[in-house]
């Protein structure tokens, strides 16, 4: 898309304290959206506001670092399309900007007879999503991952690894080069709509903007409400905890090893991931977090917890999947249970081979009737756009999502 939108016709006036676009959130989605806007509207004044002291401090900076292929997602969904397109453009981006990455491929392994049918479904889904996927035998798996024991597997060659923190540093740099203004330590607390602009009140003063893009991740539903938009979903935080293999045991994992996921959930099951820095991470699990930005098991925020427990959607979800929720809790508190899940993939891995590592918290949108929103969700407002569900693989898909946000904004400005 080129900058063929007449901003003045759309009511955009450029003065010193007025921005054409204000992006709330300096995670990978916000920075990518700002980058796309700065490319498509080279004369526009763009502001990015991030409440923490660094870019990508929450979901983006705590993820697995996997460049997903797009195999898991429903054909025709935004996730499927953006993940496939985003994978290709992210690899190009890393090459162009000298960011370390590796396309090492991944295997998804069936370890129980009942998983074979689910694995076949996944293979068909991969084909439907136009991906290169290969069925491989247990013997062929041994050639790729000598320590894995399974019945059968599929290999997805286009999966890779990268540091998303590093990717974000580059996105931020490019927004700045394109003339954007980036502000850390700036939390949006209130949004006031006036005649033609909107005022973002922050801990660092007020900013006026003609158009607001909400990319606030774990806080996105709240930020939407600040601008009088009801996203019809609530963010429920699910913490993902990781262990890592001790350096002497890293030889157990060569690439990326995943189980067959439970098709009812958007999470992939605990797996082994080789990180771009050479570490091998095992996880993440998926436990309800009592704090949206809480990385320790003991973290509780009364407002966050109360919002979960007073939300009808949460209880409908809990009633349906109580068993899975309890299993996840057990796996969170019992290292033995965590290790047992991992031993399904690599039987020789032992508790002493694993040490606790970081955790991340996923922002998962949940509807009032208890459905986990599966696809990416963009909600339109009056001169606002709210990204209200951007779970995995949004890091992989970030360049495609950024472009889609810019395109959506162009449509809204023409309305
Ligand atoms: C454990 C885990 C593993 C994952 N693994 C992968 C993976 O391997 N590959 C992959 O593609 N995806 C993965 N994901 C998903 C991916 O990380 C997220 O989808 C993506 O990072 C979402 O980016 P975001 O910019 O929407 O959110 P975030 O990165 O959370 O950014 C939102 C930002 O908004 C800021 N903010 C919030 N409120 C305000 C406010 N009021 N004012 C100013 N700023 C505000 C926050 O501080 C934050 O920095 C994983 C996620 C998790 C949690």
PDB file of C-alpha atoms in Angstrom, residues 232-234 310-316 366-371:
ATOM      1  CA  UNK A 232     -16.767  -8.082  23.941  1.00  0.00           C
ATOM      2  CA  UNK A 233     -13.902 -10.207  25.273  1.00  0.00           C
ATOM      3  CA  UNK A 234     -11.782 -10.215  28.382  1.00  0.00           C
ATOM      4  CA  UNK A 310     -16.091 -12.406  38.395  1.00  0.00           C
ATOM      5  CA  UNK A 311     -16.144 -13.042  34.649  1.00  0.00           C
ATOM      6  CA  UNK A 312     -18.898 -15.431  33.602  1.00  0.00           C
ATOM      7  CA  UNK A 313     -16.816 -16.609  30.619  1.00  0.00           C
ATOM      8  CA  UNK A 314     -14.093 -17.877  32.937  1.00  0.00           C
ATOM      9  CA  UNK A 315     -16.492 -20.108  34.898  1.00  0.00           C
ATOM     10  CA  UNK A 316     -17.995 -21.499  31.703  1.00  0.00           C
ATOM     11  CA  UNK A 366     -12.073 -15.143  26.327  1.00  0.00           C
ATOM     12  CA  UNK A 367     -15.690 -14.501  25.353  1.00  0.00           C
ATOM     13  CA  UNK A 368     -18.490 -14.107  27.858  1.00  0.00           C
ATOM     14  CA  UNK A 369     -19.804 -17.525  26.861  1.00  0.00           C
ATOM     15  CA  UNK A 370     -16.537 -19.215  27.759  1.00  0.00           C
ATOM     16  CA  UNK A 371     -14.859 -19.587  24.355  1.00  0.00           C
TER      17      UNK A 371
END
